[in-house]
Amino acid sequence: MTKTELFIKLAQPNESGVSRWVDISEFTGEYACLTFGNGASWARKESILAKKYNIEFDKDKTKGNCIDRLRLNGFNNGDYSQYIRADIKRAIKSQRCVVLGTSNPEVDHKNGMKNESRVMRNEAQRLEDFQPLSKAANDAKRQFCKECRQTRVRFDAKRLGYPISYYCGKATHNFEENACEGCYWNDIMEFKRHLTEKK
């Protein structure tokens, strides 16, 4: 098997081309040849794997610029991507940040894990899959989502002074497609609606 075929076997992407995060510690035994040598040559943007899939790298666990884990996030053929449709961008950018109320927001994927196969298909995206966030709020969310992915512990909204941690779901997750549901950062307006309902 080629390295590309071996990684696909290990990562097991679904029908939408989305896989789980694969830690480099898994490159043992049958998969030992996948160990990164000269800059992850088999996963570079010009590689066979990258021509078929969108590849995401995570370098947050260790110091320096070393790759800690990677995953496949949709097909790289125009059908699946992390891009947001132009009509959705226009609609979101015409709104105000749901945290700070400022204008000219960034367009944020509500699902910080970006692991919902439907949302990664441009033609299947819906306006309600996104929310307007200022750069400051979006940067904060990005950091908290990284921590969530690394620890598998969801963000606790009590850290921001709210009376509840999340309106549904548990503290921990296993990268399920709906793992973000109920988290403050996933849908801030929906989170606030649940606060009102509890009164």
PDB file of C-alpha atoms in Angstrom:
ATOM      1  CA  MET A   1       0.000   0.000   0.000  1.00  0.00           C
ATOM      2  CA  THR A   2       1.107   3.567  -0.635  1.00  0.00           C
ATOM      3  CA  LYS A   3       1.407   6.037   2.239  1.00  0.00           C
ATOM      4  CA  THR A   4      -1.723   7.767   0.987  1.00  0.00           C
ATOM      5  CA  GLU A   5      -3.674   4.502   1.049  1.00  0.00           C
ATOM      6  CA  LEU A   6      -2.313   3.646   4.499  1.00  0.00           C
ATOM      7  CA  PHE A   7      -3.351   6.986   5.970  1.00  0.00           C
ATOM      8  CA  ILE A   8      -6.830   6.719   4.470  1.00  0.00           C
ATOM      9  CA  LYS A   9      -7.115   3.229   5.980  1.00  0.00           C
ATOM     10  CA  LEU A  10      -6.058   4.594   9.382  1.00  0.00           C
ATOM     11  CA  ALA A  11      -8.147   7.776   9.287  1.00  0.00           C
ATOM     12  CA  GLN A  12     -11.262   6.113   7.832  1.00  0.00           C
ATOM     13  CA  PRO A  13     -12.931   9.184   6.275  1.00  0.00           C
ATOM     14  CA  ASN A  14     -16.709   9.049   5.864  1.00  0.00           C
ATOM     15  CA  GLU A  15     -18.635   9.363   2.611  1.00  0.00           C
ATOM     16  CA  SER A  16     -18.143  13.125   2.727  1.00  0.00           C
ATOM     17  CA  GLY A  17     -14.364  12.791   3.018  1.00  0.00           C
ATOM     18  CA  VAL A  18     -14.264  13.839   6.682  1.00  0.00           C
ATOM     19  CA  SER A  19     -12.152  11.793   9.087  1.00  0.00           C
ATOM     20  CA  ARG A  20     -11.332  11.825  12.766  1.00  0.00           C
ATOM     21  CA  TRP A  21      -8.196  13.547  14.046  1.00  0.00           C
ATOM     22  CA  VAL A  22      -5.253  11.146  13.756  1.00  0.00           C
ATOM     23  CA  ASP A  23      -2.468  11.661  16.298  1.00  0.00           C
ATOM     24  CA  ILE A  24       1.090  11.075  15.072  1.00  0.00           C
ATOM     25  CA  SER A  25       1.536   8.642  17.986  1.00  0.00           C
ATOM     26  CA  GLU A  26      -0.638   6.263  15.942  1.00  0.00           C
ATOM     27  CA  PHE A  27       2.064   5.977  13.283  1.00  0.00           C
ATOM     28  CA  THR A  28       3.344   2.628  14.572  1.00  0.00           C
ATOM     29  CA  GLY A  29       3.353  -0.956  13.356  1.00  0.00           C
ATOM     30  CA  GLU A  30       1.709  -1.158   9.957  1.00  0.00           C
ATOM     31  CA  TYR A  31       1.575   2.650   9.832  1.00  0.00           C
ATOM     32  CA  ALA A  32       5.160   3.353  10.967  1.00  0.00           C
ATOM     33  CA  CYS A  33       6.166   4.553   7.498  1.00  0.00           C
ATOM     34  CA  LEU A  34       3.784   7.507   7.927  1.00  0.00           C
ATOM     35  CA  THR A  35       6.070   9.040  10.562  1.00  0.00           C
ATOM     36  CA  PHE A  36       6.875  12.539   9.421  1.00  0.00           C
ATOM     37  CA  GLY A  37      10.337  12.961   8.020  1.00  0.00           C
ATOM     38  CA  ASN A  38      11.043  15.799   5.659  1.00  0.00           C
ATOM     39  CA  GLY A  39       8.047  18.048   6.290  1.00  0.00           C
ATOM     40  CA  ALA A  40       5.275  15.446   5.992  1.00  0.00           C
ATOM     41  CA  SER A  41       6.032  14.891   2.312  1.00  0.00           C
ATOM     42  CA  TRP A  42       3.115  12.503   1.763  1.00  0.00           C
ATOM     43  CA  ALA A  43       0.647  15.117   3.110  1.00  0.00           C
ATOM     44  CA  ARG A  44       1.977  18.293   1.485  1.00  0.00           C
ATOM     45  CA  LYS A  45      -0.390  20.448  -0.542  1.00  0.00           C
ATOM     46  CA  GLU A  46       1.049  19.081  -3.781  1.00  0.00           C
ATOM     47  CA  SER A  47       0.715  15.454  -2.623  1.00  0.00           C
ATOM     48  CA  ILE A  48      -1.735  12.910  -4.023  1.00  0.00           C
ATOM     49  CA  LEU A  49      -3.606  12.947  -0.713  1.00  0.00           C
ATOM     50  CA  ALA A  50      -4.025  16.745  -0.802  1.00  0.00           C
ATOM     51  CA  LYS A  51      -5.271  16.625  -4.371  1.00  0.00           C
ATOM     52  CA  LYS A  52      -8.194  14.517  -3.209  1.00  0.00           C
ATOM     53  CA  TYR A  53      -8.819  15.783   0.339  1.00  0.00           C
ATOM     54  CA  ASN A  54      -8.639  18.987   2.340  1.00  0.00           C
ATOM     55  CA  ILE A  55      -6.020  18.216   4.999  1.00  0.00           C
ATOM     56  CA  GLU A  56      -5.986  19.967   8.380  1.00  0.00           C
ATOM     57  CA  PHE A  57      -2.921  20.008  10.626  1.00  0.00           C
ATOM     58  CA  ASP A  58      -2.821  20.671  14.369  1.00  0.00           C
ATOM     59  CA  LYS A  59       0.429  21.964  15.871  1.00  0.00           C
ATOM     60  CA  ASP A  60      -0.860  23.057  19.274  1.00  0.00           C
ATOM     61  CA  LYS A  61       0.191  20.249  21.594  1.00  0.00           C
ATOM     62  CA  THR A  62       3.954  20.665  21.443  1.00  0.00           C
ATOM     63  CA  LYS A  63       6.293  23.606  21.237  1.00  0.00           C
ATOM     64  CA  GLY A  64       7.698  24.679  17.918  1.00  0.00           C
ATOM     65  CA  ASN A  65       6.145  24.047  14.549  1.00  0.00           C
ATOM     66  CA  CYS A  66       5.784  20.264  14.720  1.00  0.00           C
ATOM     67  CA  ILE A  67       2.624  18.578  13.484  1.00  0.00           C
ATOM     68  CA  ASP A  68       0.842  16.755  16.323  1.00  0.00           C
ATOM     69  CA  ARG A  69      -2.156  15.391  14.470  1.00  0.00           C
ATOM     70  CA  LEU A  70      -4.033  15.739  11.213  1.00  0.00           C
ATOM     71  CA  ARG A  71      -7.349  14.900   9.657  1.00  0.00           C
ATOM     72  CA  LEU A  72      -9.159  14.886   6.334  1.00  0.00           C
ATOM     73  CA  ASN A  73     -11.868  17.522   6.114  1.00  0.00           C
ATOM     74  CA  GLY A  74     -13.824  16.962   2.930  1.00  0.00           C
ATOM     75  CA  PHE A  75     -12.963  16.355  -0.695  1.00  0.00           C
ATOM     76  CA  ASN A  76     -10.728  18.803  -2.497  1.00  0.00           C
ATOM     77  CA  ASN A  77     -12.764  18.801  -5.690  1.00  0.00           C
ATOM     78  CA  GLY A  78     -14.915  21.882  -5.281  1.00  0.00           C
ATOM     79  CA  ASP A  79     -17.845  19.983  -3.783  1.00  0.00           C
ATOM     80  CA  TYR A  80     -16.567  19.962  -0.208  1.00  0.00           C
ATOM     81  CA  SER A  81     -14.540  22.714   1.405  1.00  0.00           C
ATOM     82  CA  GLN A  82     -14.204  25.037   4.341  1.00  0.00           C
ATOM     83  CA  TYR A  83     -15.312  27.937   2.186  1.00  0.00           C
ATOM     84  CA  ILE A  84     -18.537  29.790   2.863  1.00  0.00           C
ATOM     85  CA  ARG A  85     -20.947  30.627   0.070  1.00  0.00           C
ATOM     86  CA  ALA A  86     -20.922  34.247  -1.081  1.00  0.00           C
ATOM     87  CA  ASP A  87     -24.631  34.824  -0.380  1.00  0.00           C
ATOM     88  CA  ILE A  88     -24.201  33.610   3.202  1.00  0.00           C
ATOM     89  CA  LYS A  89     -21.137  35.818   3.681  1.00  0.00           C
ATOM     90  CA  ARG A  90     -23.051  38.873   2.498  1.00  0.00           C
ATOM     91  CA  ALA A  91     -25.994  38.152   4.803  1.00  0.00           C
ATOM     92  CA  ILE A  92     -23.840  37.550   7.893  1.00  0.00           C
ATOM     93  CA  LYS A  93     -21.549  40.534   7.285  1.00  0.00           C
ATOM     94  CA  SER A  94     -24.592  42.827   7.115  1.00  0.00           C
ATOM     95  CA  GLN A  95     -25.379  41.912  10.744  1.00  0.00           C
ATOM     96  CA  ARG A  96     -23.729  42.904  14.006  1.00  0.00           C
ATOM     97  CA  CYS A  97     -21.480  40.802  16.204  1.00  0.00           C
ATOM     98  CA  VAL A  98     -23.668  38.741  18.546  1.00  0.00           C
ATOM     99  CA  VAL A  99     -21.176  39.303  21.390  1.00  0.00           C
ATOM    100  CA  LEU A 100     -20.078  42.943  21.090  1.00  0.00           C
ATOM    101  CA  GLY A 101     -22.736  44.428  18.809  1.00  0.00           C
ATOM    102  CA  THR A 102     -20.102  45.879  16.496  1.00  0.00           C
ATOM    103  CA  SER A 103     -20.536  46.154  12.730  1.00  0.00           C
ATOM    104  CA  ASN A 104     -18.505  44.518   9.936  1.00  0.00           C
ATOM    105  CA  PRO A 105     -18.213  41.127  11.673  1.00  0.00           C
ATOM    106  CA  GLU A 106     -16.367  38.031  10.546  1.00  0.00           C
ATOM    107  CA  VAL A 107     -18.403  35.050   9.353  1.00  0.00           C
ATOM    108  CA  ASP A 108     -18.063  32.275  11.913  1.00  0.00           C
ATOM    109  CA  HIS A 109     -18.825  28.575  11.492  1.00  0.00           C
ATOM    110  CA  LYS A 110     -20.945  27.830  14.548  1.00  0.00           C
ATOM    111  CA  ASN A 111     -19.491  24.349  14.778  1.00  0.00           C
ATOM    112  CA  GLY A 112     -15.949  25.016  15.975  1.00  0.00           C
ATOM    113  CA  MET A 113     -14.872  21.471  15.166  1.00  0.00           C
ATOM    114  CA  LYS A 114     -15.986  21.887  11.534  1.00  0.00           C
ATOM    115  CA  ASN A 115     -16.847  18.199  11.472  1.00  0.00           C
ATOM    116  CA  GLU A 116     -20.404  18.370  10.141  1.00  0.00           C
ATOM    117  CA  SER A 117     -20.231  16.919   6.646  1.00  0.00           C
ATOM    118  CA  ARG A 118     -23.322  18.808   5.425  1.00  0.00           C
ATOM    119  CA  VAL A 119     -21.932  22.195   6.432  1.00  0.00           C
ATOM    120  CA  MET A 120     -18.687  21.459   4.626  1.00  0.00           C
ATOM    121  CA  ARG A 121     -20.649  21.097   1.370  1.00  0.00           C
ATOM    122  CA  ASN A 122     -21.085  24.582  -0.056  1.00  0.00           C
ATOM    123  CA  GLU A 123     -24.399  23.877  -1.745  1.00  0.00           C
ATOM    124  CA  ALA A 124     -25.832  22.386   1.468  1.00  0.00           C
ATOM    125  CA  GLN A 125     -24.840  25.263   3.758  1.00  0.00           C
ATOM    126  CA  ARG A 126     -27.577  27.201   5.520  1.00  0.00           C
ATOM    127  CA  LEU A 127     -27.520  30.717   6.911  1.00  0.00           C
ATOM    128  CA  GLU A 128     -28.203  29.354  10.402  1.00  0.00           C
ATOM    129  CA  ASP A 129     -24.926  27.365  10.253  1.00  0.00           C
ATOM    130  CA  PHE A 130     -23.031  30.622  10.745  1.00  0.00           C
ATOM    131  CA  GLN A 131     -23.024  33.629  13.063  1.00  0.00           C
ATOM    132  CA  PRO A 132     -21.535  37.154  12.991  1.00  0.00           C
ATOM    133  CA  LEU A 133     -18.576  37.628  15.341  1.00  0.00           C
ATOM    134  CA  SER A 134     -16.178  40.533  15.660  1.00  0.00           C
ATOM    135  CA  LYS A 135     -12.524  39.675  15.084  1.00  0.00           C
ATOM    136  CA  ALA A 136     -11.889  39.826  18.841  1.00  0.00           C
ATOM    137  CA  ALA A 137     -14.788  37.481  19.612  1.00  0.00           C
ATOM    138  CA  ASN A 138     -13.888  35.137  16.767  1.00  0.00           C
ATOM    139  CA  ASP A 139     -10.250  34.988  17.896  1.00  0.00           C
ATOM    140  CA  ALA A 140     -11.403  34.150  21.426  1.00  0.00           C
ATOM    141  CA  LYS A 141     -13.740  31.449  20.153  1.00  0.00           C
ATOM    142  CA  ARG A 142     -10.972  29.969  18.004  1.00  0.00           C
ATOM    143  CA  GLN A 143      -8.723  29.640  21.046  1.00  0.00           C
ATOM    144  CA  PHE A 144     -11.415  28.063  23.206  1.00  0.00           C
ATOM    145  CA  CYS A 145     -12.337  25.647  20.408  1.00  0.00           C
ATOM    146  CA  LYS A 146      -8.686  24.583  20.124  1.00  0.00           C
ATOM    147  CA  GLU A 147      -8.616  23.870  23.851  1.00  0.00           C
ATOM    148  CA  CYS A 148     -11.870  21.916  23.516  1.00  0.00           C
ATOM    149  CA  ARG A 149     -10.478  19.770  20.700  1.00  0.00           C
ATOM    150  CA  GLN A 150      -7.251  19.100  22.580  1.00  0.00           C
ATOM    151  CA  THR A 151      -8.796  18.220  25.939  1.00  0.00           C
ATOM    152  CA  ARG A 152     -12.199  16.882  24.798  1.00  0.00           C
ATOM    153  CA  VAL A 153     -13.680  19.119  27.517  1.00  0.00           C
ATOM    154  CA  ARG A 154     -16.213  21.661  26.333  1.00  0.00           C
ATOM    155  CA  PHE A 155     -16.036  25.357  27.136  1.00  0.00           C
ATOM    156  CA  ASP A 156     -17.783  26.174  30.428  1.00  0.00           C
ATOM    157  CA  ALA A 157     -19.859  29.365  30.060  1.00  0.00           C
ATOM    158  CA  LYS A 158     -19.719  29.870  33.833  1.00  0.00           C
ATOM    159  CA  ARG A 159     -16.217  31.195  33.135  1.00  0.00           C
ATOM    160  CA  LEU A 160     -17.983  34.199  31.592  1.00  0.00           C
ATOM    161  CA  GLY A 161     -20.355  34.619  34.530  1.00  0.00           C
ATOM    162  CA  TYR A 162     -23.349  32.768  33.101  1.00  0.00           C
ATOM    163  CA  PRO A 163     -25.425  30.618  35.487  1.00  0.00           C
ATOM    164  CA  ILE A 164     -25.162  27.504  33.302  1.00  0.00           C
ATOM    165  CA  SER A 165     -22.236  25.780  31.616  1.00  0.00           C
ATOM    166  CA  TYR A 166     -24.135  24.670  28.476  1.00  0.00           C
ATOM    167  CA  TYR A 167     -27.830  24.302  27.741  1.00  0.00           C
ATOM    168  CA  CYS A 168     -27.490  20.676  26.613  1.00  0.00           C
ATOM    169  CA  GLY A 169     -24.814  18.009  26.407  1.00  0.00           C
ATOM    170  CA  LYS A 170     -22.133  16.883  28.834  1.00  0.00           C
ATOM    171  CA  ALA A 171     -18.823  18.415  29.837  1.00  0.00           C
ATOM    172  CA  THR A 172     -16.811  15.992  27.700  1.00  0.00           C
ATOM    173  CA  HIS A 173     -17.122  14.909  24.083  1.00  0.00           C
ATOM    174  CA  ASN A 174     -15.664  12.427  21.632  1.00  0.00           C
ATOM    175  CA  PHE A 175     -15.735  14.623  18.505  1.00  0.00           C
ATOM    176  CA  GLU A 176     -19.344  13.733  17.667  1.00  0.00           C
ATOM    177  CA  GLU A 177     -20.943  15.843  14.928  1.00  0.00           C
ATOM    178  CA  ASN A 178     -23.285  17.398  17.503  1.00  0.00           C
ATOM    179  CA  ALA A 179     -20.620  17.794  20.200  1.00  0.00           C
ATOM    180  CA  CYS A 180     -20.771  21.597  19.933  1.00  0.00           C
ATOM    181  CA  GLU A 181     -24.526  21.788  20.499  1.00  0.00           C
ATOM    182  CA  GLY A 182     -25.336  23.557  23.748  1.00  0.00           C
ATOM    183  CA  CYS A 183     -21.977  25.311  24.000  1.00  0.00           C
ATOM    184  CA  TYR A 184     -21.966  29.097  24.407  1.00  0.00           C
ATOM    185  CA  TRP A 185     -19.613  29.589  21.448  1.00  0.00           C
ATOM    186  CA  ASN A 186     -21.525  27.282  19.125  1.00  0.00           C
ATOM    187  CA  ASP A 187     -24.609  29.501  18.906  1.00  0.00           C
ATOM    188  CA  ILE A 188     -24.447  32.502  21.183  1.00  0.00           C
ATOM    189  CA  MET A 189     -27.955  33.774  20.502  1.00  0.00           C
ATOM    190  CA  GLU A 190     -29.441  30.318  21.084  1.00  0.00           C
ATOM    191  CA  PHE A 191     -27.479  30.030  24.330  1.00  0.00           C
ATOM    192  CA  LYS A 192     -28.921  33.350  25.513  1.00  0.00           C
ATOM    193  CA  ARG A 193     -32.444  32.270  24.569  1.00  0.00           C
ATOM    194  CA  HIS A 194     -32.093  29.289  26.853  1.00  0.00           C
ATOM    195  CA  LEU A 195     -31.095  31.615  29.694  1.00  0.00           C
ATOM    196  CA  THR A 196     -34.361  33.517  29.194  1.00  0.00           C
ATOM    197  CA  GLU A 197     -36.387  30.306  29.158  1.00  0.00           C
ATOM    198  CA  LYS A 198     -34.950  29.263  32.510  1.00  0.00           C
ATOM    199  CA  LYS A 199     -36.214  32.410  34.257  1.00  0.00           C
TER     200      LYS A 199
END
